[in-house]
Amino acid sequence: MTLTRRIGRFLVNQPHLINWGIALAILTLPVVVWLDMMAITDQSLRRQGQALDAVLDTVRGYYARNVIARIDPDTPTIATHDYHDLDGAIPIPATMSIELGDEIAAHGLDVSYRFASDYPFDGRDQKLLTEAETTALDRYRNGATDHYMFFRGEAADWRSHHVTMVTPVIMEEACVACHNSHPGSPKTDWQVGDIRGVQSYSISQPVAVSLMSFSHLLAYMIVAGTFGVVFALHQLRLANRFKKISEELASNNEFLAGISMKISRYLSPQVYRSIFSGEKDASISTERKKLTVFFSDIKDFTQTAETLQPEELTALLNEYFTEMSTIAAKHGATIDKFIGDAIVAFFGDPETLGAVEDARACVRMALEMQERLGQLEQEWRARGIDRPFRARIGINTGYCNVGNFGSEARMDYTIIGAEANLAARLEAAAEPGGIVMSHETYAHVRDFVVAEPMPPMQFKGISRDVHPYAIAPGRNGPLPPTETSTDGKSLTVHLDRLDDITRAQLEALLGQNQKT
């Protein structure tokens, strides 16, 4: 295992250490900056002390050689710029400044000094003024009042930093008298306060020296940078891991979605949703509920099958089941199973609107199925099928056991009970294209269907007499456009059953009421 992986695993197991590390870094930064500021100040004071010592040593040595050593008690002492050529002569201030500047520069310090003027005495070396000195001299003579002017050094580059400080040389009364009377002076009309020249001080310092002054900050940045790199590598590793996990999850989700879509084709939509939403467990369990059971069968299916090729029969039967399943889903039926050419469905589980509304929805579904089969009969005949499907439907409302039946290894969601079997018995008593329902079912739907009572019947497993009601083929006519609830408190309008004019008038009226 690599070091970064060990560190990454340690950080994953101890995530609070990252927060503590960030807090420590934030608290440490001001301390580090303060320590570096103290170090910079200390180094600056040391350099100033060394420079001052070197300057004083230069001044003392120059004064001892060129002033004290030249004084002769027997010879008059005079101050002149060419004092080297005269016994007992000492340098005038300008000469002393120029020579001291040369000696200070010769010490190898990062400081140089120049006494520069555009009016040099005759016989002296003419020193060209730098750009900074020329600019400062013009400004002073034009009335600038700043005693100090700072310029970026001409030798400055990315490796070192240079600053030039320029100050004016102002003529005083003694200087005016000397210059105006001296035979070597190029100008003899000086006045007190005139700017004769400038003094320039050039100070340089390598960038590396300043950079090393931030030793604590550099160490802090190295430590923080190292930690940042390790943390970034850790985050990158986690990101790659999360990416792989996300890709695996996406692949698994895609696989599961495909599987679930395939499973949904074998289950009723209500059952599918209840299982995948967690409302129902995949365990053997049943409960007793009042359901409305639907059973349909194709009349003379065997004879019809004998007249068709297997491929034609399969296509026709699948088309029939598709059409009927679409209508069942529209009305909220739970399709139990397909048994050959028969359809078993029920209302009341896993979703229910109450026993009354479940019965009404089941009958509406049956009516629409028979209506659609009438339309399909015409289409099938136009395609050359001389014996199209005609279905018989039986409906019963009663208590059944509903839930998962079977073994722990394999189970089936279905219904059992005498009331479920009664729906199949009623279907057998119906005419092709007709519907037969039990008395309890009819009691819930008699406000919108026309059904004829049939003679009482007895069936095996049913202890009571059954009083069925039959809707003969074509007797009920189209479905009603409106339905009133059994308690009379609500009215349902089916817009798809209204004619175009009535539907437009109703929609306009409803829209007008919403605005008001």
PDB file of C-alpha atoms in Angstrom, residues 493-510:
ATOM      1  CA  VAL A 493     -69.479  14.393 -16.024  1.00  0.00           C
ATOM      2  CA  HIS A 494     -67.606  12.335 -18.647  1.00  0.00           C
ATOM      3  CA  LEU A 495     -66.498  14.907 -21.213  1.00  0.00           C
ATOM      4  CA  ASP A 496     -65.492  12.196 -23.684  1.00  0.00           C
ATOM      5  CA  ARG A 497     -69.120  11.006 -23.828  1.00  0.00           C
ATOM      6  CA  LEU A 498     -70.590  14.440 -24.658  1.00  0.00           C
ATOM      7  CA  ASP A 499     -71.186  15.725 -28.161  1.00  0.00           C
ATOM      8  CA  ASP A 500     -68.892  18.496 -29.384  1.00  0.00           C
ATOM      9  CA  ILE A 501     -71.425  21.326 -28.915  1.00  0.00           C
ATOM     10  CA  THR A 502     -72.366  20.318 -25.361  1.00  0.00           C
ATOM     11  CA  ARG A 503     -68.716  19.803 -24.395  1.00  0.00           C
ATOM     12  CA  ALA A 504     -67.745  23.273 -25.715  1.00  0.00           C
ATOM     13  CA  GLN A 505     -70.629  24.936 -23.867  1.00  0.00           C
ATOM     14  CA  LEU A 506     -69.748  23.175 -20.611  1.00  0.00           C
ATOM     15  CA  GLU A 507     -66.042  24.034 -20.863  1.00  0.00           C
ATOM     16  CA  ALA A 508     -66.892  27.700 -21.569  1.00  0.00           C
ATOM     17  CA  LEU A 509     -69.227  27.778 -18.563  1.00  0.00           C
ATOM     18  CA  LEU A 510     -66.625  26.231 -16.256  1.00  0.00           C
TER      19      LEU A 510
END
